Tab-separated table of C-alpha atoms in Angstrom:
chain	number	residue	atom	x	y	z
A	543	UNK	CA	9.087	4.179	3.432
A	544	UNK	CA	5.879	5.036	1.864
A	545	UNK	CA	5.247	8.773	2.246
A	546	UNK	CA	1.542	10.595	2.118
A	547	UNK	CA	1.279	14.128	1.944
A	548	UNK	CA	-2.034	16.451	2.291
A	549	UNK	CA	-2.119	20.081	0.951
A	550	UNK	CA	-3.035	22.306	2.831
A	551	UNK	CA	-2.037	21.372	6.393
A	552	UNK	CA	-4.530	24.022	7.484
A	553	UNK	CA	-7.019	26.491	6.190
A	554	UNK	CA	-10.081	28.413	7.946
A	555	UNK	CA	-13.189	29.434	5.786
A	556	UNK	CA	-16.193	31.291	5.998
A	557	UNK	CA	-19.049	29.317	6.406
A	558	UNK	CA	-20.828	28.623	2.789
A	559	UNK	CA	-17.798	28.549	0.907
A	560	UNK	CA	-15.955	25.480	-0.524
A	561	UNK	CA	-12.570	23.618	0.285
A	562	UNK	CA	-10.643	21.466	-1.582
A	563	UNK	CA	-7.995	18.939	0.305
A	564	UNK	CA	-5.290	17.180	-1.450
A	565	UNK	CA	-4.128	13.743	-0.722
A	566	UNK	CA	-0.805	12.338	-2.592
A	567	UNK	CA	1.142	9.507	-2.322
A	568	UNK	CA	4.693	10.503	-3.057
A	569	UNK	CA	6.693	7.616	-3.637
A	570	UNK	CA	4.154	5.060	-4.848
A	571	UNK	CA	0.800	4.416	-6.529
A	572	UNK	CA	-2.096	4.126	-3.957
A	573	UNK	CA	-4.744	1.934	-5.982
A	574	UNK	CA	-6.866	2.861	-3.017
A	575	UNK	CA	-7.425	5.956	-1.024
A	576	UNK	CA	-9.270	6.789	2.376
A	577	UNK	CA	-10.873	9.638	3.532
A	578	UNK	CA	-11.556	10.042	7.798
A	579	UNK	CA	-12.713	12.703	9.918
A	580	UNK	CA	-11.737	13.039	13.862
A	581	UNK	CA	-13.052	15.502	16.164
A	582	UNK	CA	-11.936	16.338	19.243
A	583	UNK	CA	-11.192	13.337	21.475
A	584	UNK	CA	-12.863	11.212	19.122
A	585	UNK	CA	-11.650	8.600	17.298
A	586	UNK	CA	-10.937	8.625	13.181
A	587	UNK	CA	-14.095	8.053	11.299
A	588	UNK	CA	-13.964	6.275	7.646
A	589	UNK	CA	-15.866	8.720	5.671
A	590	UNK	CA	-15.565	7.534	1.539
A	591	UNK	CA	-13.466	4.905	0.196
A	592	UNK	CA	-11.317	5.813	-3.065
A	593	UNK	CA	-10.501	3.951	-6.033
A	594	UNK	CA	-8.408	5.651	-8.992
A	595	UNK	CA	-11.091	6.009	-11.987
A	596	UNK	CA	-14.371	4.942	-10.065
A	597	UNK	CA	-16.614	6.700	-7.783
A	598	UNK	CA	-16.114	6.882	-4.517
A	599	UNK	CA	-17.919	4.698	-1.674
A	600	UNK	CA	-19.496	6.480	1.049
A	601	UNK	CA	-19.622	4.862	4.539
A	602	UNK	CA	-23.787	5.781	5.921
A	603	UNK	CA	-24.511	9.153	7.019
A	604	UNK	CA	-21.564	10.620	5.055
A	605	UNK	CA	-23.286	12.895	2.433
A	606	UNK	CA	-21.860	12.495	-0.935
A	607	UNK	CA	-22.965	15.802	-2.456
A	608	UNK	CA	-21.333	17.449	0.615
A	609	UNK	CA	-18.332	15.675	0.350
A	610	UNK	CA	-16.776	15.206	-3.324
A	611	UNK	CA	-14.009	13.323	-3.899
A	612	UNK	CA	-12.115	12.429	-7.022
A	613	UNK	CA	-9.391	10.227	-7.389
A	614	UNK	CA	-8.138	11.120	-11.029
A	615	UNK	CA	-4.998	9.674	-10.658
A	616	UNK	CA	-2.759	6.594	-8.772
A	617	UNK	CA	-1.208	9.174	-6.766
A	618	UNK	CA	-3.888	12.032	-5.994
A	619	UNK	CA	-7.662	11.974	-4.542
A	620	UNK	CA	-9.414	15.267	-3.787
A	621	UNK	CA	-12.004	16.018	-1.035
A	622	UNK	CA	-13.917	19.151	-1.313
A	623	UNK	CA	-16.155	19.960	1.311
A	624	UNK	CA	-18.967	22.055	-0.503
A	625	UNK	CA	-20.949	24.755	1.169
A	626	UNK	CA	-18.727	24.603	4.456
A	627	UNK	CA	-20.562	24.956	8.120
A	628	UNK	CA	-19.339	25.390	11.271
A	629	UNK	CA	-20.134	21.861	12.283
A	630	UNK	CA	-17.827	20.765	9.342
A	631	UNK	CA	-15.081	21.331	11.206
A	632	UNK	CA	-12.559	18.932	12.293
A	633	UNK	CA	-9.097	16.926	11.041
A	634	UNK	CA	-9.312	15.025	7.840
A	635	UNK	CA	-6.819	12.554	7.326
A	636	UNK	CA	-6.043	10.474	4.304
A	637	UNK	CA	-4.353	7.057	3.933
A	638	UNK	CA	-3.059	5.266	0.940
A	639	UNK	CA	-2.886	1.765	0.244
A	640	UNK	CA	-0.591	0.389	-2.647
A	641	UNK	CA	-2.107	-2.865	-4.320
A	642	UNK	CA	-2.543	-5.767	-2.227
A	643	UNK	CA	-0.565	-4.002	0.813
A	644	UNK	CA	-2.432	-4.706	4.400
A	645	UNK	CA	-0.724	-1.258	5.463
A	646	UNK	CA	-2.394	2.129	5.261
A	647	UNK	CA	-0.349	4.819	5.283
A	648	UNK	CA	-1.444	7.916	6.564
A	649	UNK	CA	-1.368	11.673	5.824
A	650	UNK	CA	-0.298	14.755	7.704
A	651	UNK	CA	-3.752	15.493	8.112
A	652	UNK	CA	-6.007	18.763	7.259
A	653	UNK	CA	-7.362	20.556	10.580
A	654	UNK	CA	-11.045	22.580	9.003
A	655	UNK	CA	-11.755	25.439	10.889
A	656	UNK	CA	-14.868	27.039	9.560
A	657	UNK	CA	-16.274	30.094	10.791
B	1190	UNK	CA	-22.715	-3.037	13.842
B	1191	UNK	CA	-18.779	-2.813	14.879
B	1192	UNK	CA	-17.590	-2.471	18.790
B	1193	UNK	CA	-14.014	-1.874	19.124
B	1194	UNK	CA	-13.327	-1.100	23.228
B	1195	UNK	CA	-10.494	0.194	24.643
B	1196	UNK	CA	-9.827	2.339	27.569
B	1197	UNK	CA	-9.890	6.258	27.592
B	1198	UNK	CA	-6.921	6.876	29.585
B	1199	UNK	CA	-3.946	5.487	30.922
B	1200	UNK	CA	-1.041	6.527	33.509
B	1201	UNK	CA	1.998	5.144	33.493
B	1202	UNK	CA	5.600	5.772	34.981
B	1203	UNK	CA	8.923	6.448	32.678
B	1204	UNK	CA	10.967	2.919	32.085
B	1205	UNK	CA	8.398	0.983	33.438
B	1206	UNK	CA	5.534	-1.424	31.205
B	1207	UNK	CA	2.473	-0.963	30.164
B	1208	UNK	CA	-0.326	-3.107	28.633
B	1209	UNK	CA	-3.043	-1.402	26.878
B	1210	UNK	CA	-6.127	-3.786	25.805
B	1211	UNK	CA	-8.403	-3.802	22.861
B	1212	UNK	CA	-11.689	-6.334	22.969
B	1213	UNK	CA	-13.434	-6.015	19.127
B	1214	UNK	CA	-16.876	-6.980	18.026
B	1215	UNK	CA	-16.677	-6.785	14.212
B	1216	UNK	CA	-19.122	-8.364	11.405
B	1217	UNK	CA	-15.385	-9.341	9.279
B	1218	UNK	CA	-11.818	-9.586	10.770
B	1219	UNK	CA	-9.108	-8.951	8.236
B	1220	UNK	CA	-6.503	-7.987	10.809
B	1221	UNK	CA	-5.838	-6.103	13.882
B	1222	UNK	CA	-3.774	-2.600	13.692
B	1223	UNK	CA	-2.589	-0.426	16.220
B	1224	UNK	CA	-1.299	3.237	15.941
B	1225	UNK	CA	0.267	5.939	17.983
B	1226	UNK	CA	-1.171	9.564	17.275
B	1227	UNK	CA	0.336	12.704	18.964
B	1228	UNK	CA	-1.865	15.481	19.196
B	1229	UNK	CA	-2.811	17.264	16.145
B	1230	UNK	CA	-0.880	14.882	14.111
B	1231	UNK	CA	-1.511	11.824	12.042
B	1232	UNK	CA	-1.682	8.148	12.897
B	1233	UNK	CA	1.899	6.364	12.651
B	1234	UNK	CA	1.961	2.938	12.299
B	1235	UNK	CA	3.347	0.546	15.446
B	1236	UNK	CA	1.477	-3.138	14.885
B	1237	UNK	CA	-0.122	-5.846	12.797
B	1238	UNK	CA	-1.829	-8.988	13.395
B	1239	UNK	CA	-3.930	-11.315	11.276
B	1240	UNK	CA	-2.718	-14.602	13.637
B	1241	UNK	CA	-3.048	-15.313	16.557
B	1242	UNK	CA	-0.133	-14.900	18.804
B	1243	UNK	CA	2.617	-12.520	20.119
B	1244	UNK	CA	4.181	-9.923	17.522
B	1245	UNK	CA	7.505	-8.212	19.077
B	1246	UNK	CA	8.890	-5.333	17.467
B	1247	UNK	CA	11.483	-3.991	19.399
B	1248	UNK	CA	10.072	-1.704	22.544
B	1249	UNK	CA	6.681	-2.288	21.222
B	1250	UNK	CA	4.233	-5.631	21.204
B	1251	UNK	CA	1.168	-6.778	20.033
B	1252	UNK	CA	-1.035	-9.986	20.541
B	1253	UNK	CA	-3.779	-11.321	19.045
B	1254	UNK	CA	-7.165	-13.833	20.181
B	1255	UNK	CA	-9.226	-14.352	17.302
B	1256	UNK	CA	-11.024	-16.475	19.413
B	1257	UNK	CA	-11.647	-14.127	21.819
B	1258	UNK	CA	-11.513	-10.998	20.244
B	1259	UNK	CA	-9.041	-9.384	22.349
B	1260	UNK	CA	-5.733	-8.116	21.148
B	1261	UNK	CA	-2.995	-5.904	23.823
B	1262	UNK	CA	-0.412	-3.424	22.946
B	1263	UNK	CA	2.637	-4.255	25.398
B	1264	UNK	CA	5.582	-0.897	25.821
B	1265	UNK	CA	8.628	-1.421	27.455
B	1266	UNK	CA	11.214	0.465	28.894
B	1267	UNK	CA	8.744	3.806	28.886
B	1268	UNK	CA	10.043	7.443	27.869
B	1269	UNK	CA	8.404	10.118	27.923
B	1270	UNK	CA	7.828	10.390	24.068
B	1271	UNK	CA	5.616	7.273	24.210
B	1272	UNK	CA	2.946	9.944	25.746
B	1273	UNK	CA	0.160	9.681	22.900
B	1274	UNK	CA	-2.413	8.082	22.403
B	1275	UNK	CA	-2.822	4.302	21.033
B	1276	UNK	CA	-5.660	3.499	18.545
B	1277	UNK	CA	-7.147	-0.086	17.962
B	1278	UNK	CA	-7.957	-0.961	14.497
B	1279	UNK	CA	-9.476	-3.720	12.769
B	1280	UNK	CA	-9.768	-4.261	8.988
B	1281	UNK	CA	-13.337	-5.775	8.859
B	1282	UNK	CA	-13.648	-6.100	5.089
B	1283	UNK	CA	-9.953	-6.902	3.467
B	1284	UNK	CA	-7.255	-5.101	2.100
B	1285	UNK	CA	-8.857	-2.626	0.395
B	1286	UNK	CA	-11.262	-1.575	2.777
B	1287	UNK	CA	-11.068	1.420	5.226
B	1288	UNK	CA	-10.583	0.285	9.165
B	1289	UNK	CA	-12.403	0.755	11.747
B	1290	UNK	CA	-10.889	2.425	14.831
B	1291	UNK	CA	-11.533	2.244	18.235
B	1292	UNK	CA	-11.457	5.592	20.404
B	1293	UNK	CA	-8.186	5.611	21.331
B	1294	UNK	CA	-6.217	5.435	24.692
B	1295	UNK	CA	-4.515	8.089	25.804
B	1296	UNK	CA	-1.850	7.117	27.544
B	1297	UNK	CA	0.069	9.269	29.919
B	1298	UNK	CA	3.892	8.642	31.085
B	1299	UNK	CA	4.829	10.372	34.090
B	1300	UNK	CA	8.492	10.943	35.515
């Protein structure tokens, strides 16, 4: 089956610095990534939409100069969340979608702890 | 804007059914997903629907309304594993468009 990884699986920053989360699709080409957010007992929030060689889309209220993304290849988007606060903190997931495929598959997920 | 209800928690008892409902509100319908997600981990995959009608996939089901906007996630023969919980999802805009979840049921089997 279609497998999505995310590097790292966790990481805790100080609050003002930046992190960068990797999302790869291992076994095919994702012509279309996804980045969501959960909190705690909340459900998964679309946060950008990511297409290999264009800019991302941003869903409303997600700020894009907070939240960079770059999807420089079929099988790898990037989401760096610049200038990190404590209320940045939660599980981003990724999920890949390979052409015309109704199926997202996800990733591990990233749990942000920022302090 | 885009309503997708389902309840908060659930309680059921190991080997025995359970039903969990999803009513949806969306602006598109491209399909209706549903997922299990442990704690801490990501979504897996269980269910799709883009027709009306009853999907079966081994323990797990799923059935679709369009008309009504009402879809159901049906487990048999509970185990304990199946503690998790179950998110709704509808594609509103097409393939290539991110879903829209709703917040999940958490659904708790008991002994």
């Amino acid at each position: 089956g279609a497998v999505v990884s995310q590097h790292p699986s966790w990481v805790i920053c100080k609050s003002g610095t930046s992190v960068k989360i990797e999302c790869r699709s291992l076994d095919f080409q994702a012509t279309t990534m996804f980045w969501y957010r959960q909190f705690p007992k909340q459900s998964l929030m679309l946060m950008a939409t990511s297409n290999e060689g264009s800019k991302a889309t941003y869903e409303q209220g997600v700020e894009k100069d907070k939240f960079l993304i770059n999807h420089a290849s079929l099988t790898l988007s990037t989401l760096t969340v610049t200038s990190a606060h404590p209320e940045d903190s939660s599980f981003y997931i990724c999920s890949a979608i390979s052409g015309r495929e109704y199926e997202q598959f996800f990733g591990p997920g990233t749990r942000l702890t920022v302090l | 804007g885009q309503n997708i209800d389902q309840p908060t928690e659930m309680t059921a008892t190991e080997g025995a059914i359970v039903q969990i409902n999803c009513t949806y509100q969306t602006s598109g319908f491209n399909g209706l997903f549903w997922y299990q997600q442990h704690a801490g981990e990501a979504p897996t995959f269980l269910s799709y629907n883009v027709l009306d009608g009853l999907e079966e996939k081994g323990r797990f089901s799923s059935f679709l309304s369009r008309s009504k906007g009402y879809s159901y996630l049906l487990l048999k023969e509970l185990q304990m594993k199946d503690s998790a919980s179950y998110l709704c999802a509808v594609s509103v805009g097409g393939g290539a468009d991110g879903l829209t979840f709703g917040k999940g049921t958490h659904l708790i089997i008991q002994p």
